[in-house]
Amino acid sequence: MELADRLGRWSTDRGPLYVLLARRLRALIDDGELRSGMRLPPERKLAKALAVGRSTVVAAYDLLGADGRVVRRQGSGTRVAGPETVPARETTHSPAFLQLLEPSADVIALACAAPGKPPPELAQAYRRIAPELAAVEGDIGYHPTGHPLLRRAIADRYRARGVPTDPEQILVTGGGQHALSLLARALLRPGDHVLVEAPTYPGALEAFREAATVLRTGPVGLGTVTSAALAYVVATCHNPTGTVLPASGRRALVESARRAAVPLVDDEVLADLGFPGTDPPPPPLAHYDESVISIGSLSKVVWGGLRVGWVRAPVPVIARLSRLRAVHDLGGNIPAQLAATWLLRDLDRLRERISQQRREGHDLLVAELAARLPKWDIPTVSGGQTLWIRLPHGDGASFAQRALRHGVAILPGAGLDASGGSIDRIRISFVAEPHDLREAARRLAEAWRTYEPPDQPVAVSPPLAI
């Protein structure tokens, strides 16, 4: 299944499937992602993972054998040609990330939940900061902790939400994913146990995998925290389920983490995306204990290309993160941080408009899918950006491959669940233009009509999970 993930959108070009499969495998071999001597999956297993016939894989392997890329021997399988080499450090095989590297094609991308264009307020913010940049003197532009104006603006926003915060408790990052990676590097060592929800945000699983940790899983909301090096939770507009942890659950979670002396990370990247007319979420987890580490970002409420996020944490944690960041990139993009400072001043009005758009996208996609696919289990949500759908039969991994051949990119649920569960789930974003959502529903219905589930579900073995 990991190889199937690495293949990305291999089947969306024109031509016979076996030719397209051989082309993508050839590229992975030539790039060194499939190293010399590596054994490729048996034909039947790869065919099952890709939701194709065995003959497609056989023909692709034959093409690779003909041009010397693989060696095929009866009884020993198919291996990449050349002597076995020492493996290089692995790169990600998560579809959530690999699909960002794919070229533009006739694919409706509902795997990555992010705005498709920046709002006009972003361009206005850059126009406003032009005089500020022109007046800069005596500032070399390296601020590993972030620009002082932005740190102050973020701290002010936390105080307004009932979390007393000083600017010294804020570290500005290059987005929420950057914040997670810094925390993993700063606080974790190989072999440490990290407690995560099952399911959860796949970017967090990748950050912890990069740190060579061991993942332990709990339910959505985590419940009671036990001994671990770190606990990670998405308490508001949970990714992928959209749930909101109630105040009582937040208080109990924070208290259990305090008793167990486990650092608790609250990912609030989606916290501003509750739908209009719904009850406001309870305060952040840091409201109940100031030692809670909070992550925030403007990537979802404004635009992913802005690349501005932050960590709110006790001063000693911020100091450690700052030293680590200084070595890696010296500091972030100062014009972007100045623009973000302007955006934060009027973020609530922007948030109201964006969250209304999210609600309209949610309602449209739910209605279209319910009409075309009445047997699918499609829970509605009160915020966020994704639907967490249970398929009536089959598995998310093989159906995602089928959907891709019909021009829709979605995420199979198993890759978001470190417990090895959620095999029958898929995550679909509703952040897209209305005409794209309607067309995606039509294509998904057609994909489901032609979908033949494998005899055994295609599962993903989560790395370093217990």
Short mmCIF file of C-alpha atoms in Angstrom, two decimals:
data_model
loop_
_atom_site.label_atom_id
_atom_site.label_comp_id
_atom_site.label_asym_id
_atom_site.label_seq_id
_atom_site.Cartn_x
_atom_site.Cartn_y
_atom_site.Cartn_z
CA MET A 1 0.00 0.00 0.00
CA GLU A 2 2.93 2.36 0.63
CA LEU A 3 4.00 1.89 -3.00
CA ALA A 4 0.45 2.60 -4.14
CA ASP A 5 0.57 5.87 -2.21
CA ARG A 6 3.91 6.81 -3.75
CA LEU A 7 2.47 6.35 -7.23
CA GLY A 8 0.24 9.41 -6.75
CA ARG A 9 -2.07 10.26 -9.65
CA TRP A 10 -0.44 7.70 -11.92
CA SER A 11 -3.68 6.72 -13.65
CA THR A 12 -4.97 10.17 -14.67
CA ASP A 13 -2.96 10.55 -17.90
CA ARG A 14 -4.10 9.25 -21.27
CA GLY A 15 -3.11 5.78 -22.39
CA PRO A 16 -3.39 2.14 -21.33
CA LEU A 17 -3.21 1.64 -17.57
CA TYR A 18 -0.25 -0.74 -17.76
CA VAL A 19 1.77 1.85 -19.70
CA LEU A 20 0.89 4.59 -17.18
CA LEU A 21 1.81 2.32 -14.27
CA ALA A 22 5.14 1.35 -15.83
CA ARG A 23 5.90 5.02 -16.54
CA ARG A 24 5.37 6.06 -12.92
CA LEU A 25 7.31 3.09 -11.53
CA ARG A 26 10.15 3.88 -13.92
CA ALA A 27 10.25 7.47 -12.65
CA LEU A 28 10.40 6.28 -9.01
CA ILE A 29 13.26 3.92 -9.87
CA ASP A 30 15.19 6.60 -11.76
CA ASP A 31 14.69 9.08 -8.90
CA GLY A 32 16.04 6.59 -6.37
CA GLU A 33 12.77 6.29 -4.45
CA LEU A 34 12.75 2.59 -5.38
CA ARG A 35 16.37 1.60 -4.78
CA SER A 36 18.42 -1.09 -6.48
CA GLY A 37 17.68 -4.56 -5.15
CA MET A 38 14.33 -3.58 -3.63
CA ARG A 39 11.64 -6.20 -4.01
CA LEU A 40 8.44 -4.89 -5.58
CA PRO A 41 5.03 -6.09 -4.39
CA PRO A 42 3.63 -9.31 -5.84
CA GLU A 43 1.37 -8.70 -8.82
CA ARG A 44 -1.86 -9.67 -7.09
CA LYS A 45 -1.18 -7.53 -4.02
CA LEU A 46 -0.27 -4.42 -6.02
CA ALA A 47 -3.26 -4.96 -8.30
CA LYS A 48 -5.55 -5.13 -5.25
CA ALA A 49 -4.07 -1.92 -3.82
CA LEU A 50 -4.50 -0.10 -7.14
CA ALA A 51 -7.97 -1.53 -7.88
CA VAL A 52 -6.83 -2.90 -11.24
CA GLY A 53 -6.63 -6.33 -12.76
CA ARG A 54 -3.57 -8.49 -12.19
CA SER A 55 -2.83 -8.39 -15.92
CA THR A 56 -2.24 -4.62 -15.68
CA VAL A 57 0.55 -5.10 -13.13
CA VAL A 58 2.00 -8.07 -15.01
CA ALA A 59 2.19 -6.03 -18.22
CA ALA A 60 3.74 -3.04 -16.40
CA TYR A 61 6.40 -5.25 -14.79
CA ASP A 62 7.10 -6.82 -18.20
CA LEU A 63 7.71 -3.36 -19.71
CA LEU A 64 10.09 -2.48 -16.89
CA GLY A 65 11.87 -5.79 -17.35
CA ALA A 66 12.26 -5.17 -21.07
CA ASP A 67 14.06 -1.86 -20.50
CA GLY A 68 16.26 -3.21 -17.71
CA ARG A 69 14.62 -1.42 -14.77
CA VAL A 70 13.57 -4.62 -12.96
CA VAL A 71 14.63 -8.26 -12.81
CA ARG A 72 11.93 -10.93 -12.68
CA ARG A 73 12.66 -14.47 -11.51
CA GLN A 74 10.23 -17.30 -10.92
CA GLY A 75 9.96 -17.92 -7.19
CA SER A 76 11.84 -14.79 -6.08
CA GLY A 77 9.49 -12.12 -7.40
CA THR A 78 10.30 -8.80 -9.06
CA ARG A 79 13.20 -6.64 -7.90
CA VAL A 80 14.62 -3.31 -9.00
CA ALA A 81 17.65 -4.00 -11.19
CA GLY A 82 21.14 -3.56 -9.78
CA PRO A 83 22.94 -4.67 -6.62
CA GLU A 84 21.15 -4.17 -3.32
CA THR A 85 22.05 -0.80 -1.81
CA VAL A 86 21.91 0.69 1.66
CA PRO A 87 18.54 2.43 1.93
CA ALA A 88 18.56 6.20 2.16
CA ARG A 89 16.37 7.88 4.73
CA GLU A 90 12.76 7.42 3.69
CA THR A 91 10.67 10.32 2.45
CA THR A 92 6.94 10.61 3.02
CA HIS A 93 4.51 8.26 1.33
CA SER A 94 1.42 10.05 2.67
CA PRO A 95 -1.07 10.89 -0.12
CA ALA A 96 -1.92 14.12 1.72
CA PHE A 97 1.57 15.40 0.89
CA LEU A 98 2.45 13.58 -2.31
CA GLN A 99 -0.62 14.94 -4.08
CA LEU A 100 0.76 18.46 -3.56
CA LEU A 101 3.65 17.48 -5.86
CA GLU A 102 1.42 16.29 -8.70
CA PRO A 103 1.14 18.38 -11.87
CA SER A 104 -2.15 20.04 -12.68
CA ALA A 105 -4.51 17.67 -14.45
CA ASP A 106 -8.21 17.09 -14.96
CA VAL A 107 -8.55 16.06 -11.34
CA ILE A 108 -10.84 17.67 -8.79
CA ALA A 109 -8.54 17.80 -5.77
CA LEU A 110 -10.61 17.09 -2.67
CA ALA A 111 -7.76 15.36 -0.82
CA CYS A 112 -6.14 18.59 0.35
CA ALA A 113 -8.53 20.82 2.29
CA ALA A 114 -7.35 24.36 1.59
CA PRO A 115 -8.65 27.57 -0.02
CA GLY A 116 -8.21 27.65 -3.77
CA LYS A 117 -7.38 31.35 -3.95
CA PRO A 118 -6.36 34.17 -1.60
CA PRO A 119 -9.06 36.56 -0.39
CA PRO A 120 -8.84 40.22 -1.52
CA GLU A 121 -7.89 41.19 2.04
CA LEU A 122 -4.48 39.57 1.55
CA ALA A 123 -3.55 41.81 -1.37
CA GLN A 124 -4.85 44.80 0.59
CA ALA A 125 -2.64 43.86 3.53
CA TYR A 126 0.44 43.75 1.30
CA ARG A 127 -0.39 47.18 -0.08
CA ARG A 128 -0.68 48.51 3.48
CA ILE A 129 2.74 47.23 4.53
CA ALA A 130 4.63 48.76 1.58
CA PRO A 131 5.29 52.03 3.45
CA GLU A 132 6.41 50.06 6.52
CA LEU A 133 8.94 48.12 4.46
CA ALA A 134 10.18 51.28 2.79
CA ALA A 135 10.83 52.82 6.22
CA VAL A 136 12.79 49.88 7.69
CA GLU A 137 16.28 50.75 8.94
CA GLY A 138 18.66 48.98 11.27
CA ASP A 139 16.88 45.64 10.92
CA ILE A 140 18.66 42.79 9.11
CA GLY A 141 15.36 40.92 8.83
CA TYR A 142 16.28 37.76 10.75
CA HIS A 143 13.73 37.12 13.51
CA PRO A 144 13.78 33.42 14.52
CA THR A 145 10.96 34.00 17.02
CA GLY A 146 8.92 36.09 14.59
CA HIS A 147 8.39 39.79 14.01
CA PRO A 148 7.58 41.59 17.30
CA LEU A 149 4.43 43.21 15.87
CA LEU A 150 2.96 39.86 14.83
CA ARG A 151 3.89 38.16 18.10
CA ARG A 152 2.09 40.93 19.96
CA ALA A 153 -0.98 40.69 17.71
CA ILE A 154 -1.21 36.90 18.21
CA ALA A 155 -0.82 37.29 21.98
CA ASP A 156 -3.59 39.90 21.99
CA ARG A 157 -5.89 37.49 20.18
CA TYR A 158 -5.27 34.76 22.75
CA ARG A 159 -5.99 37.18 25.58
CA ALA A 160 -9.28 38.10 23.90
CA ARG A 161 -10.18 34.39 23.90
CA GLY A 162 -9.60 34.03 27.62
CA VAL A 163 -5.99 32.79 27.53
CA PRO A 164 -3.54 35.24 29.18
CA THR A 165 -0.54 35.39 26.86
CA ASP A 166 2.58 37.53 26.55
CA PRO A 167 4.39 38.04 23.22
CA GLU A 168 7.34 36.07 24.67
CA GLN A 169 5.05 33.00 24.66
CA ILE A 170 4.61 33.18 20.88
CA LEU A 171 6.84 31.73 18.17
CA VAL A 172 5.89 32.56 14.58
CA THR A 173 6.33 29.66 12.14
CA GLY A 174 5.94 28.97 8.44
CA GLY A 175 2.47 27.51 8.95
CA GLY A 176 0.90 24.89 11.21
CA GLN A 177 2.84 21.98 9.67
CA HIS A 178 6.10 23.79 10.34
CA ALA A 179 5.00 24.28 13.95
CA LEU A 180 4.36 20.54 14.32
CA SER A 181 7.73 19.65 12.81
CA LEU A 182 9.56 22.04 15.13
CA LEU A 183 7.77 20.65 18.18
CA ALA A 184 8.59 17.08 17.14
CA ARG A 185 12.27 17.92 16.72
CA ALA A 186 12.47 19.91 19.92
CA LEU A 187 10.51 17.71 22.32
CA LEU A 188 10.81 14.13 21.04
CA ARG A 189 13.54 11.53 20.72
CA PRO A 190 13.53 8.30 18.68
CA GLY A 191 11.45 5.69 20.43
CA ASP A 192 9.39 8.15 22.47
CA HIS A 193 5.70 7.34 22.78
CA VAL A 194 3.26 9.93 21.38
CA LEU A 195 -0.46 9.75 22.10
CA VAL A 196 -2.68 10.68 19.13
CA GLU A 197 -6.35 10.42 18.25
CA ALA A 198 -7.56 7.72 15.87
CA PRO A 199 -8.21 9.15 13.34
CA THR A 200 -6.29 12.42 13.23
CA TYR A 201 -4.58 14.95 10.97
CA PRO A 202 -2.17 13.03 8.69
CA GLY A 203 0.42 15.82 8.82
CA ALA A 204 0.84 15.22 12.55
CA LEU A 205 1.40 11.51 11.98
CA GLU A 206 4.07 12.32 9.39
CA ALA A 207 5.84 14.80 11.71
CA PHE A 208 5.94 12.22 14.49
CA ARG A 209 7.04 9.50 12.05
CA GLU A 210 9.94 11.71 10.95
CA ALA A 211 10.99 11.91 14.60
CA ALA A 212 11.02 8.07 14.77
CA THR A 213 8.49 7.98 17.61
CA VAL A 214 6.08 5.21 18.58
CA LEU A 215 2.43 6.17 18.17
CA ARG A 216 -0.20 5.19 20.71
CA THR A 217 -3.82 5.88 19.91
CA GLY A 218 -6.91 6.98 21.78
CA PRO A 219 -10.42 7.96 20.69
CA VAL A 220 -11.27 11.33 19.15
CA GLY A 221 -10.76 13.76 22.03
CA LEU A 222 -8.16 11.34 23.54
CA GLY A 223 -10.10 10.74 26.76
CA THR A 224 -7.62 10.12 29.57
CA VAL A 225 -3.94 10.82 28.99
CA THR A 226 -1.52 8.21 30.27
CA SER A 227 2.26 8.06 30.30
CA ALA A 228 3.77 9.41 27.06
CA ALA A 229 6.36 11.91 25.84
CA LEU A 230 3.66 14.01 24.17
CA ALA A 231 -0.10 14.03 23.53
CA TYR A 232 -1.60 15.63 20.41
CA VAL A 233 -5.26 16.54 19.94
CA VAL A 234 -7.43 18.57 17.56
CA ALA A 235 -10.07 19.78 20.02
CA THR A 236 -11.98 22.17 17.73
CA CYS A 237 -13.34 21.31 14.26
CA HIS A 238 -11.46 18.03 14.44
CA ASN A 239 -9.60 16.88 11.35
CA PRO A 240 -11.06 14.71 9.85
CA THR A 241 -14.35 14.18 11.75
CA GLY A 242 -15.31 17.85 12.33
CA THR A 243 -16.26 17.24 15.96
CA VAL A 244 -15.80 19.80 18.76
CA LEU A 245 -14.66 18.60 22.19
CA PRO A 246 -17.07 19.99 24.83
CA ALA A 247 -15.87 22.07 27.77
CA SER A 248 -16.23 19.18 30.21
CA GLY A 249 -14.11 16.94 27.98
CA ARG A 250 -11.49 19.67 27.61
CA ARG A 251 -11.19 20.17 31.33
CA ALA A 252 -10.92 16.42 31.98
CA LEU A 253 -8.34 16.01 29.22
CA VAL A 254 -6.15 18.83 30.51
CA GLU A 255 -6.38 17.58 34.09
CA SER A 256 -5.38 14.04 33.10
CA ALA A 257 -2.41 15.35 31.09
CA ARG A 258 -1.34 17.42 34.12
CA ARG A 259 -1.57 14.42 36.44
CA ALA A 260 0.45 12.28 34.02
CA ALA A 261 2.99 15.11 33.46
CA VAL A 262 2.54 14.77 29.69
CA PRO A 263 2.95 17.85 27.44
CA LEU A 264 -0.34 18.44 25.61
CA VAL A 265 -0.50 19.96 22.12
CA ASP A 266 -3.79 21.55 21.00
CA ASP A 267 -3.91 21.96 17.20
CA GLU A 268 -6.17 24.98 16.58
CA VAL A 269 -5.50 25.47 12.88
CA LEU A 270 -9.22 24.88 12.11
CA ALA A 271 -10.60 26.54 15.25
CA ASP A 272 -11.82 29.65 13.38
CA LEU A 273 -13.93 27.64 10.93
CA GLY A 274 -17.05 26.92 12.97
CA PHE A 275 -20.14 27.49 10.82
CA PRO A 276 -22.26 30.62 11.37
CA GLY A 277 -25.31 29.99 13.54
CA THR A 278 -23.69 27.15 15.47
CA ASP A 279 -22.68 27.37 19.12
CA PRO A 280 -19.23 28.94 19.57
CA PRO A 281 -16.60 26.42 20.66
CA PRO A 282 -15.39 26.31 24.26
CA PRO A 283 -12.16 28.14 25.10
CA PRO A 284 -8.84 26.67 23.94
CA LEU A 285 -7.26 23.98 26.08
CA ALA A 286 -4.70 26.54 27.25
CA HIS A 287 -7.57 28.31 29.05
CA TYR A 288 -7.67 25.39 31.49
CA ASP A 289 -3.87 25.13 31.91
CA GLU A 290 -1.40 27.69 30.60
CA SER A 291 1.23 24.98 30.06
CA VAL A 292 -0.78 23.55 27.12
CA ILE A 293 1.01 24.08 23.81
CA SER A 294 -1.26 25.61 21.14
CA ILE A 295 -0.71 25.63 17.37
CA GLY A 296 -2.40 28.13 15.07
CA SER A 297 -2.21 29.19 11.43
CA LEU A 298 -3.70 31.50 8.82
CA SER A 299 -3.43 28.86 6.09
CA LYS A 300 -7.03 27.66 6.29
CA VAL A 301 -8.92 30.85 7.09
CA VAL A 302 -6.85 33.05 4.71
CA TRP A 303 -4.68 31.12 2.21
CA GLY A 304 -2.12 28.33 2.33
CA GLY A 305 0.37 30.35 0.30
CA LEU A 306 0.71 32.91 3.08
CA ARG A 307 2.69 30.37 5.19
CA VAL A 308 2.23 32.04 8.57
CA GLY A 309 1.51 30.02 11.69
CA TRP A 310 2.52 30.04 15.34
CA VAL A 311 3.09 28.19 18.56
CA ARG A 312 1.81 29.47 21.91
CA ALA A 313 3.64 27.80 24.80
CA PRO A 314 5.49 28.47 28.07
CA VAL A 315 8.53 30.70 27.60
CA PRO A 316 11.11 27.88 28.09
CA VAL A 317 9.48 25.88 25.27
CA ILE A 318 9.47 28.92 22.98
CA ALA A 319 13.13 29.53 23.76
CA ARG A 320 14.02 25.96 22.79
CA LEU A 321 11.99 26.14 19.59
CA SER A 322 13.62 29.47 18.71
CA ARG A 323 17.13 28.05 19.02
CA LEU A 324 16.16 25.14 16.82
CA ARG A 325 14.56 27.37 14.21
CA ALA A 326 17.53 29.74 14.12
CA VAL A 327 19.71 26.86 12.91
CA HIS A 328 17.24 25.67 10.28
CA ASP A 329 16.14 28.89 8.54
CA LEU A 330 17.18 31.95 10.60
CA GLY A 331 13.59 33.18 10.70
CA GLY A 332 10.49 33.57 8.56
CA ASN A 333 9.30 35.84 5.77
CA ILE A 334 8.98 39.31 7.32
CA PRO A 335 6.73 40.88 4.63
CA ALA A 336 4.32 37.95 5.07
CA GLN A 337 4.39 38.43 8.85
CA LEU A 338 3.68 42.16 8.56
CA ALA A 339 0.77 41.38 6.22
CA ALA A 340 -0.48 38.80 8.72
CA THR A 341 -0.39 41.45 11.44
CA TRP A 342 -2.79 43.58 9.42
CA LEU A 343 -5.02 40.59 8.70
CA LEU A 344 -5.30 39.69 12.39
CA ARG A 345 -6.69 43.13 13.17
CA ASP A 346 -9.80 42.39 11.10
CA LEU A 347 -9.71 38.61 11.11
CA ASP A 348 -13.15 38.11 12.68
CA ARG A 349 -14.94 39.75 9.76
CA LEU A 350 -12.91 37.72 7.25
CA ARG A 351 -13.51 34.57 9.30
CA GLU A 352 -17.29 35.09 9.20
CA ARG A 353 -17.31 35.29 5.42
CA ILE A 354 -14.96 32.32 4.95
CA SER A 355 -16.84 30.12 7.41
CA GLN A 356 -20.11 30.94 5.61
CA GLN A 357 -18.52 29.82 2.35
CA ARG A 358 -17.40 26.62 4.06
CA ARG A 359 -20.94 25.99 5.27
CA GLU A 360 -22.36 26.48 1.79
CA GLY A 361 -19.78 24.06 0.38
CA HIS A 362 -20.58 21.54 3.09
CA ASP A 363 -24.34 21.72 2.54
CA LEU A 364 -23.95 21.45 -1.23
CA LEU A 365 -21.64 18.45 -1.20
CA VAL A 366 -23.65 16.60 1.45
CA ALA A 367 -26.85 17.09 -0.56
CA GLU A 368 -25.24 16.01 -3.84
CA LEU A 369 -23.65 12.91 -2.33
CA ALA A 370 -26.80 11.95 -0.43
CA ALA A 371 -28.86 12.16 -3.64
CA ARG A 372 -26.40 10.19 -5.77
CA LEU A 373 -25.01 7.79 -3.14
CA PRO A 374 -27.83 7.16 -0.64
CA LYS A 375 -26.11 4.12 0.91
CA TRP A 376 -23.05 6.09 1.98
CA ASP A 377 -22.89 7.11 5.65
CA ILE A 378 -22.21 10.87 5.49
CA PRO A 379 -22.31 12.58 8.92
CA THR A 380 -22.81 16.34 8.77
CA VAL A 381 -20.47 18.62 10.71
CA SER A 382 -20.71 22.07 12.30
CA GLY A 383 -17.39 23.39 11.05
CA GLY A 384 -14.02 22.62 9.56
CA GLN A 385 -13.37 21.55 5.99
CA THR A 386 -13.88 17.81 5.58
CA LEU A 387 -16.43 15.00 5.58
CA TRP A 388 -15.54 11.68 7.22
CA ILE A 389 -17.53 9.14 5.24
CA ARG A 390 -18.08 5.44 5.89
CA LEU A 391 -18.41 3.26 2.79
CA PRO A 392 -21.10 0.53 2.87
CA HIS A 393 -18.59 -2.04 1.59
CA GLY A 394 -15.06 -2.26 0.29
CA ASP A 395 -12.24 -0.11 1.60
CA GLY A 396 -11.15 3.50 1.28
CA ALA A 397 -7.73 2.75 -0.22
CA SER A 398 -8.95 0.78 -3.24
CA PHE A 399 -11.92 3.08 -3.77
CA ALA A 400 -9.62 6.15 -3.72
CA GLN A 401 -7.73 4.56 -6.61
CA ARG A 402 -11.01 4.02 -8.48
CA ALA A 403 -12.09 7.61 -7.76
CA LEU A 404 -8.75 8.89 -9.07
CA ARG A 405 -9.39 7.20 -12.42
CA HIS A 406 -12.66 9.12 -12.55
CA GLY A 407 -10.89 12.42 -11.88
CA VAL A 408 -11.41 12.98 -8.14
CA ALA A 409 -8.62 12.90 -5.55
CA ILE A 410 -9.73 11.90 -2.04
CA LEU A 411 -7.94 10.51 1.02
CA PRO A 412 -8.40 6.92 2.21
CA GLY A 413 -9.16 6.82 5.92
CA ALA A 414 -6.55 4.23 6.89
CA GLY A 415 -3.74 6.75 6.34
CA LEU A 416 -5.25 8.99 9.02
CA ASP A 417 -5.56 6.26 11.63
CA ALA A 418 -2.42 5.06 13.40
CA SER A 419 -4.38 2.26 15.09
CA GLY A 420 -4.81 0.46 11.78
CA GLY A 421 -8.53 1.21 11.72
CA SER A 422 -10.75 3.43 9.53
CA ILE A 423 -10.18 1.09 6.58
CA ASP A 424 -13.76 1.63 5.39
CA ARG A 425 -13.52 5.43 5.62
CA ILE A 426 -12.64 8.23 3.20
CA ARG A 427 -11.98 11.90 3.84
CA ILE A 428 -13.40 14.37 1.34
CA SER A 429 -12.87 18.13 1.47
CA PHE A 430 -15.78 20.46 0.73
CA VAL A 431 -13.47 23.43 0.07
CA ALA A 432 -14.02 23.97 -3.65
CA GLU A 433 -16.13 25.97 -6.05
CA PRO A 434 -19.80 24.87 -6.27
CA HIS A 435 -19.49 23.60 -9.85
CA ASP A 436 -16.46 21.50 -8.84
CA LEU A 437 -18.32 20.01 -5.88
CA ARG A 438 -21.28 19.06 -8.08
CA GLU A 439 -19.00 17.52 -10.68
CA ALA A 440 -17.01 15.70 -8.00
CA ALA A 441 -20.21 14.15 -6.62
CA ARG A 442 -21.19 13.02 -10.13
CA ARG A 443 -17.74 11.48 -10.74
CA LEU A 444 -17.70 9.77 -7.34
CA ALA A 445 -21.11 8.25 -8.01
CA GLU A 446 -19.85 6.92 -11.34
CA ALA A 447 -16.70 5.59 -9.67
CA TRP A 448 -18.83 3.83 -7.05
CA ARG A 449 -21.05 2.32 -9.74
CA THR A 450 -18.01 0.68 -11.35
CA TYR A 451 -16.18 -0.14 -8.11
CA GLU A 452 -15.49 -3.79 -7.39
CA PRO A 453 -14.09 -4.19 -3.88
CA PRO A 454 -11.22 -6.65 -3.41
CA ASP A 455 -11.83 -9.94 -1.67
CA GLN A 456 -9.85 -8.64 1.31
CA PRO A 457 -9.80 -4.94 2.26
CA VAL A 458 -6.66 -3.01 1.38
CA ALA A 459 -5.19 -1.89 4.70
CA VAL A 460 -2.32 0.40 5.61
CA SER A 461 0.15 -0.62 8.30
CA PRO A 462 0.84 2.60 10.22
CA PRO A 463 4.55 3.18 10.82
CA LEU A 464 5.84 2.78 14.37
CA ALA A 465 2.38 2.44 15.86
CA ILE A 466 1.14 0.30 18.72
#
